[in-house]
Amino acid sequence: MNAKIIVATHKPYWMPEDDLYLPVHVGAEGKTDADGNPLDLGYVKDNTGDNISAKNKNFCELTGLYWAWKNLDADALGLAHYRRHFTLKGGGGDKKTKPITGAELEGLLANTDVILPKKRNYFIETNYSQYVHAHHAIDLETTRAILQEKYPEYLAAYDASMKRTSGHRFNMFIMKREFFDAYCTWLFAILFELENRLDISEYSDNDARVFGFVSERLLDVWVDANGIDYKEIPYVFMEKQNWMVKGGNFLKRKVASGEEKN
């Protein structure tokens, strides 16, 4: 099977050596080095061919996804991150936990159409409340309005997903080509319409990454509404994470959100 997992990155980083992986410099459009020349990381750039590289500030790794959709010829395509990879070796936090290989992936795709990372569980938050405590509720409200108008067959799955306390995150997945094309066609149609409707001129730099954040919540909607057969496998974060800091930031956002409503 001819499969490719693009590895979205914006800087030089360790990359898996397996031919399965294709590092892609996301947001390459307009980036220059110290001498004013186009920045060259030694990776494929997402501003070649049919691309939306200039939207990277708001679409994050999705500019790499769009590039792969429009420019790569493969039987299966996936998206990973420079610091986060699919693995069959369990957890871990360094390169000793090997990213999935091409041979391992071929074995998995012999029995399923879509591969997703293990779900992230918020426990005390729903997918909806977790998002609005971190970002802007209008992002999800406008997304729902778009679904209601243009894709009503997805509305029940969207509402159900918003009420759950877990979901597949990071915009990470591997799909056989037929499913990859169908998902990207649906996803980008919604995101481009959302882009037309949202005013993000006053958003912080982080909140301005809205279309990348919303797309994380749409993956499960598409999977559930279409009854997609998928398999979950672990993912590994290649650096240590400070969960105390992450937890503290979450509580700060939650408190701030409550104060804004009062």
mmCIF file of C-alpha atoms in Angstrom:
data_model
loop_
_atom_site.group_PDB
_atom_site.id
_atom_site.type_symbol
_atom_site.label_atom_id
_atom_site.label_comp_id
_atom_site.label_asym_id
_atom_site.label_seq_id
_atom_site.Cartn_x
_atom_site.Cartn_y
_atom_site.Cartn_z
ATOM 1 C CA MET A 1 0.000 0.000 0.000
ATOM 2 C CA ASN A 2 1.214 3.488 -0.920
ATOM 3 C CA ALA A 3 0.534 5.413 2.285
ATOM 4 C CA LYS A 4 1.823 8.725 3.590
ATOM 5 C CA ILE A 5 1.580 10.426 6.963
ATOM 6 C CA ILE A 6 2.477 14.090 6.730
ATOM 7 C CA VAL A 7 4.247 15.475 9.785
ATOM 8 C CA ALA A 8 3.193 19.088 10.301
ATOM 9 C CA THR A 9 6.020 21.259 11.568
ATOM 10 C CA HIS A 10 7.096 24.892 11.592
ATOM 11 C CA LYS A 11 10.689 24.309 12.666
ATOM 12 C CA PRO A 12 13.509 21.759 12.343
ATOM 13 C CA TYR A 13 12.848 18.723 14.525
ATOM 14 C CA TRP A 14 13.554 15.017 14.805
ATOM 15 C CA MET A 15 11.568 13.095 12.203
ATOM 16 C CA PRO A 16 10.840 9.369 11.828
ATOM 17 C CA GLU A 17 13.089 7.728 9.229
ATOM 18 C CA ASP A 18 10.433 5.412 7.812
ATOM 19 C CA ASP A 19 9.406 6.284 4.232
ATOM 20 C CA LEU A 20 5.825 6.418 5.501
ATOM 21 C CA TYR A 21 6.483 9.931 6.842
ATOM 22 C CA LEU A 22 6.637 13.179 4.898
ATOM 23 C CA PRO A 23 7.616 16.242 6.958
ATOM 24 C CA VAL A 24 5.739 19.322 5.760
ATOM 25 C CA HIS A 25 6.645 22.906 6.658
ATOM 26 C CA VAL A 26 3.233 24.365 7.470
ATOM 27 C CA GLY A 27 2.678 28.099 7.167
ATOM 28 C CA ALA A 28 5.649 28.394 4.810
ATOM 29 C CA GLU A 29 4.081 31.237 2.831
ATOM 30 C CA GLY A 30 5.805 34.538 3.588
ATOM 31 C CA LYS A 31 8.331 33.054 6.032
ATOM 32 C CA THR A 32 11.895 34.315 5.569
ATOM 33 C CA ASP A 33 15.275 33.685 7.153
ATOM 34 C CA ALA A 34 17.609 36.258 8.711
ATOM 35 C CA ASP A 35 18.779 37.329 5.253
ATOM 36 C CA GLY A 36 15.285 37.863 3.948
ATOM 37 C CA ASN A 37 15.287 34.760 1.774
ATOM 38 C CA PRO A 38 12.392 32.264 1.771
ATOM 39 C CA LEU A 39 12.790 30.117 4.875
ATOM 40 C CA ASP A 40 14.021 26.639 3.994
ATOM 41 C CA LEU A 41 13.757 23.989 6.710
ATOM 42 C CA GLY A 42 14.694 21.213 4.330
ATOM 43 C CA TYR A 43 11.121 19.918 4.266
ATOM 44 C CA VAL A 44 8.347 20.045 1.694
ATOM 45 C CA LYS A 45 6.536 23.386 1.956
ATOM 46 C CA ASP A 46 2.782 23.774 2.179
ATOM 47 C CA ASN A 47 2.809 26.802 -0.140
ATOM 48 C CA THR A 48 3.402 24.740 -3.282
ATOM 49 C CA GLY A 49 0.746 23.545 -5.697
ATOM 50 C CA ASP A 50 -2.878 24.037 -4.637
ATOM 51 C CA ASN A 51 -2.571 25.394 -1.097
ATOM 52 C CA ILE A 52 -3.902 27.607 1.714
ATOM 53 C CA SER A 53 -0.541 28.159 3.384
ATOM 54 C CA ALA A 54 -1.272 31.852 3.989
ATOM 55 C CA LYS A 55 -4.148 30.853 6.299
ATOM 56 C CA ASN A 56 -1.848 28.985 8.707
ATOM 57 C CA LYS A 57 -2.215 31.542 11.506
ATOM 58 C CA ASN A 58 -5.895 30.626 11.710
ATOM 59 C CA PHE A 59 -5.959 27.062 10.327
ATOM 60 C CA CYS A 60 -2.833 25.672 12.059
ATOM 61 C CA GLU A 61 -1.836 22.194 10.847
ATOM 62 C CA LEU A 62 -4.848 22.146 8.531
ATOM 63 C CA THR A 63 -2.832 24.036 5.915
ATOM 64 C CA GLY A 64 -0.684 20.900 5.754
ATOM 65 C CA LEU A 65 -3.767 18.705 5.604
ATOM 66 C CA TYR A 66 -5.183 20.751 2.731
ATOM 67 C CA TRP A 67 -1.863 20.561 0.897
ATOM 68 C CA ALA A 68 -1.754 16.777 1.257
ATOM 69 C CA TRP A 69 -5.368 16.463 0.082
ATOM 70 C CA LYS A 70 -4.746 18.495 -3.052
ATOM 71 C CA ASN A 71 -1.197 17.478 -3.939
ATOM 72 C CA LEU A 72 -0.378 13.944 -2.775
ATOM 73 C CA ASP A 73 -1.183 10.728 -4.612
ATOM 74 C CA ALA A 74 -1.496 7.913 -2.077
ATOM 75 C CA ASP A 75 -3.769 5.001 -1.168
ATOM 76 C CA ALA A 76 -3.973 6.230 2.423
ATOM 77 C CA LEU A 77 -3.110 9.563 4.003
ATOM 78 C CA GLY A 78 -2.674 10.755 7.548
ATOM 79 C CA LEU A 79 -1.656 13.706 9.680
ATOM 80 C CA ALA A 80 0.711 13.720 12.635
ATOM 81 C CA HIS A 81 2.690 16.477 14.371
ATOM 82 C CA TYR A 82 6.392 16.997 14.869
ATOM 83 C CA ARG A 83 5.969 16.324 18.595
ATOM 84 C CA ARG A 84 3.046 13.890 18.462
ATOM 85 C CA HIS A 85 2.894 10.583 16.601
ATOM 86 C CA PHE A 86 0.795 7.444 16.332
ATOM 87 C CA THR A 87 2.423 4.400 17.885
ATOM 88 C CA LEU A 88 1.711 0.757 18.650
ATOM 89 C CA LYS A 89 4.233 0.750 21.493
ATOM 90 C CA GLY A 90 2.134 2.400 24.178
ATOM 91 C CA GLY A 91 2.859 5.695 25.910
ATOM 92 C CA GLY A 92 6.181 7.236 26.677
ATOM 93 C CA GLY A 93 7.759 10.595 26.101
ATOM 94 C CA ASP A 94 10.817 10.185 23.937
ATOM 95 C CA LYS A 95 12.061 8.651 20.703
ATOM 96 C CA LYS A 96 12.390 5.230 22.344
ATOM 97 C CA THR A 97 8.644 4.946 21.841
ATOM 98 C CA LYS A 98 8.654 4.331 18.113
ATOM 99 C CA PRO A 99 6.123 5.949 15.791
ATOM 100 C CA ILE A 100 4.065 3.501 13.763
ATOM 101 C CA THR A 101 5.872 1.997 10.772
ATOM 102 C CA GLY A 102 4.647 1.536 7.235
ATOM 103 C CA ALA A 103 4.438 -2.227 7.702
ATOM 104 C CA GLU A 104 2.425 -1.840 10.912
ATOM 105 C CA LEU A 105 0.077 0.620 9.257
ATOM 106 C CA GLU A 106 -0.548 -1.676 6.302
ATOM 107 C CA GLY A 107 -1.543 -4.425 8.712
ATOM 108 C CA LEU A 108 -3.996 -2.121 10.482
ATOM 109 C CA LEU A 109 -5.569 -0.825 7.276
ATOM 110 C CA ALA A 110 -6.192 -4.383 6.138
ATOM 111 C CA ASN A 111 -8.922 -4.492 8.796
ATOM 112 C CA THR A 112 -10.216 -0.926 9.084
ATOM 113 C CA ASP A 113 -10.750 2.205 7.010
ATOM 114 C CA VAL A 114 -9.803 4.897 9.511
ATOM 115 C CA ILE A 115 -7.292 5.106 12.359
ATOM 116 C CA LEU A 116 -7.747 7.627 15.166
ATOM 117 C CA PRO A 117 -5.790 8.458 18.321
ATOM 118 C CA LYS A 118 -7.045 7.313 21.698
ATOM 119 C CA LYS A 119 -9.779 9.644 22.918
ATOM 120 C CA ARG A 120 -9.033 12.507 25.235
ATOM 121 C CA ASN A 121 -11.292 12.499 28.300
ATOM 122 C CA TYR A 122 -12.249 15.735 30.050
ATOM 123 C CA PHE A 123 -14.164 13.931 32.852
ATOM 124 C CA ILE A 124 -15.797 17.021 34.423
ATOM 125 C CA GLU A 125 -16.340 18.924 31.173
ATOM 126 C CA THR A 126 -18.359 18.246 28.057
ATOM 127 C CA ASN A 127 -16.774 18.855 24.674
ATOM 128 C CA TYR A 128 -18.878 21.995 24.452
ATOM 129 C CA SER A 129 -18.091 23.426 27.892
ATOM 130 C CA GLN A 130 -14.388 22.631 27.561
ATOM 131 C CA TYR A 131 -14.256 24.597 24.321
ATOM 132 C CA VAL A 132 -16.174 27.647 25.529
ATOM 133 C CA HIS A 133 -14.086 27.837 28.705
ATOM 134 C CA ALA A 134 -10.979 28.005 26.522
ATOM 135 C CA HIS A 135 -12.222 29.939 23.493
ATOM 136 C CA HIS A 136 -15.398 31.642 22.192
ATOM 137 C CA ALA A 137 -18.854 30.053 22.288
ATOM 138 C CA ILE A 138 -19.815 31.783 19.040
ATOM 139 C CA ASP A 139 -17.306 29.574 17.203
ATOM 140 C CA LEU A 140 -19.332 26.466 17.987
ATOM 141 C CA GLU A 141 -22.693 28.203 17.711
ATOM 142 C CA THR A 142 -21.885 29.423 14.216
ATOM 143 C CA THR A 143 -20.573 25.991 13.252
ATOM 144 C CA ARG A 144 -23.848 24.445 14.380
ATOM 145 C CA ALA A 145 -25.815 26.998 12.362
ATOM 146 C CA ILE A 146 -23.815 26.067 9.252
ATOM 147 C CA LEU A 147 -24.535 22.384 9.797
ATOM 148 C CA GLN A 148 -28.211 23.088 10.338
ATOM 149 C CA GLU A 149 -28.414 25.049 7.095
ATOM 150 C CA LYS A 150 -26.122 23.074 4.812
ATOM 151 C CA TYR A 151 -25.603 19.626 6.377
ATOM 152 C CA PRO A 152 -28.685 18.919 8.533
ATOM 153 C CA GLU A 153 -27.997 15.181 8.432
ATOM 154 C CA TYR A 154 -24.989 15.883 10.676
ATOM 155 C CA LEU A 155 -26.811 17.950 13.278
ATOM 156 C CA ALA A 156 -27.806 15.093 15.582
ATOM 157 C CA ALA A 157 -24.243 13.776 15.643
ATOM 158 C CA TYR A 158 -22.939 17.289 16.367
ATOM 159 C CA ASP A 159 -25.298 17.814 19.296
ATOM 160 C CA ALA A 160 -24.508 14.389 20.717
ATOM 161 C CA SER A 161 -20.765 14.995 20.419
ATOM 162 C CA MET A 162 -21.003 18.350 22.198
ATOM 163 C CA LYS A 163 -22.647 16.637 25.186
ATOM 164 C CA ARG A 164 -19.995 13.948 25.555
ATOM 165 C CA THR A 165 -16.976 14.300 27.837
ATOM 166 C CA SER A 166 -14.413 12.772 25.484
ATOM 167 C CA GLY A 167 -13.323 13.035 21.895
ATOM 168 C CA HIS A 168 -10.583 12.450 19.337
ATOM 169 C CA ARG A 169 -8.277 15.454 19.305
ATOM 170 C CA PHE A 170 -5.193 16.979 17.633
ATOM 171 C CA ASN A 171 -6.575 16.675 14.066
ATOM 172 C CA MET A 172 -4.685 13.381 13.915
ATOM 173 C CA PHE A 173 -5.954 10.530 11.790
ATOM 174 C CA ILE A 174 -5.017 8.099 9.021
ATOM 175 C CA MET A 175 -7.619 7.255 6.373
ATOM 176 C CA LYS A 176 -7.878 5.248 3.211
ATOM 177 C CA ARG A 177 -8.032 7.632 0.273
ATOM 178 C CA GLU A 178 -11.781 7.392 -0.336
ATOM 179 C CA PHE A 179 -12.509 8.380 3.258
ATOM 180 C CA PHE A 180 -9.757 11.000 3.361
ATOM 181 C CA ASP A 181 -11.198 12.763 0.298
ATOM 182 C CA ALA A 182 -14.750 12.617 1.642
ATOM 183 C CA TYR A 183 -13.735 14.000 5.021
ATOM 184 C CA CYS A 184 -11.607 16.837 3.641
ATOM 185 C CA THR A 185 -14.304 17.849 1.160
ATOM 186 C CA TRP A 186 -16.852 18.117 3.984
ATOM 187 C CA LEU A 187 -14.490 19.658 6.543
ATOM 188 C CA PHE A 188 -13.056 22.453 4.444
ATOM 189 C CA ALA A 189 -16.452 23.406 3.039
ATOM 190 C CA ILE A 190 -17.633 24.009 6.613
ATOM 191 C CA LEU A 191 -14.463 25.774 7.737
ATOM 192 C CA PHE A 192 -14.377 28.144 4.766
ATOM 193 C CA GLU A 193 -18.008 29.045 5.413
ATOM 194 C CA LEU A 194 -17.198 29.552 9.099
ATOM 195 C CA GLU A 195 -14.314 31.776 8.070
ATOM 196 C CA ASN A 196 -16.738 33.923 6.068
ATOM 197 C CA ARG A 197 -19.151 34.298 8.984
ATOM 198 C CA LEU A 198 -16.891 34.804 12.003
ATOM 199 C CA ASP A 199 -15.358 38.135 12.928
ATOM 200 C CA ILE A 200 -12.061 37.228 14.580
ATOM 201 C CA SER A 201 -10.463 40.661 14.310
ATOM 202 C CA GLU A 202 -10.465 41.052 18.114
ATOM 203 C CA TYR A 203 -9.404 37.462 18.903
ATOM 204 C CA SER A 204 -6.141 36.798 20.723
ATOM 205 C CA ASP A 205 -3.398 35.076 18.733
ATOM 206 C CA ASN A 206 -4.374 31.779 20.341
ATOM 207 C CA ASP A 207 -8.116 32.133 19.778
ATOM 208 C CA ALA A 208 -7.433 33.215 16.187
ATOM 209 C CA ARG A 209 -6.407 29.586 15.572
ATOM 210 C CA VAL A 210 -10.140 28.957 15.682
ATOM 211 C CA PHE A 211 -10.504 26.863 12.533
ATOM 212 C CA GLY A 212 -7.914 24.379 13.726
ATOM 213 C CA PHE A 213 -9.686 24.157 17.100
ATOM 214 C CA VAL A 214 -13.162 23.744 15.589
ATOM 215 C CA SER A 215 -11.966 21.063 13.181
ATOM 216 C CA GLU A 216 -10.840 18.961 16.146
ATOM 217 C CA ARG A 217 -14.489 18.903 17.273
ATOM 218 C CA LEU A 218 -15.821 18.107 13.802
ATOM 219 C CA LEU A 219 -13.884 14.884 13.251
ATOM 220 C CA ASP A 220 -16.089 12.839 15.581
ATOM 221 C CA VAL A 221 -19.195 14.390 14.047
ATOM 222 C CA TRP A 222 -18.209 13.140 10.596
ATOM 223 C CA VAL A 223 -17.158 9.732 11.897
ATOM 224 C CA ASP A 224 -20.362 9.192 13.898
ATOM 225 C CA ALA A 225 -22.801 10.530 11.311
ATOM 226 C CA ASN A 226 -21.332 8.311 8.607
ATOM 227 C CA GLY A 227 -20.987 5.192 10.757
ATOM 228 C CA ILE A 228 -17.275 5.017 9.957
ATOM 229 C CA ASP A 229 -15.441 1.857 10.929
ATOM 230 C CA TYR A 230 -12.333 2.994 12.799
ATOM 231 C CA LYS A 231 -9.638 1.723 15.121
ATOM 232 C CA GLU A 232 -8.073 3.685 17.957
ATOM 233 C CA ILE A 233 -4.354 3.386 18.642
ATOM 234 C CA PRO A 234 -2.089 5.193 21.128
ATOM 235 C CA TYR A 235 -0.149 8.330 20.375
ATOM 236 C CA VAL A 236 3.097 9.479 21.887
ATOM 237 C CA PHE A 237 4.116 13.035 22.786
ATOM 238 C CA MET A 238 7.824 13.345 22.093
ATOM 239 C CA GLU A 239 8.518 15.801 24.903
ATOM 240 C CA LYS A 240 7.682 15.842 28.597
ATOM 241 C CA GLN A 241 4.500 17.716 29.508
ATOM 242 C CA ASN A 242 3.991 19.751 32.663
ATOM 243 C CA TRP A 243 0.518 18.619 33.698
ATOM 244 C CA MET A 244 0.498 20.940 36.716
ATOM 245 C CA VAL A 245 0.922 23.946 34.431
ATOM 246 C CA LYS A 246 -1.624 22.639 31.928
ATOM 247 C CA GLY A 247 -4.127 21.963 34.700
ATOM 248 C CA GLY A 248 -3.545 25.394 36.231
ATOM 249 C CA ASN A 249 -4.106 27.105 32.890
ATOM 250 C CA PHE A 250 -7.326 25.143 32.422
ATOM 251 C CA LEU A 251 -8.655 26.267 35.809
ATOM 252 C CA LYS A 252 -7.705 29.878 35.082
ATOM 253 C CA ARG A 253 -9.663 29.780 31.818
ATOM 254 C CA LYS A 254 -12.634 28.215 33.552
ATOM 255 C CA VAL A 255 -12.694 30.872 36.271
ATOM 256 C CA ALA A 256 -12.241 33.677 33.749
ATOM 257 C CA SER A 257 -15.091 32.313 31.672
ATOM 258 C CA GLY A 258 -17.357 32.237 34.709
ATOM 259 C CA GLU A 259 -16.473 35.832 35.591
ATOM 260 C CA GLU A 260 -17.304 37.022 32.065
ATOM 261 C CA LYS A 261 -20.784 35.506 32.359
ATOM 262 C CA ASN A 262 -21.516 37.169 35.723
#
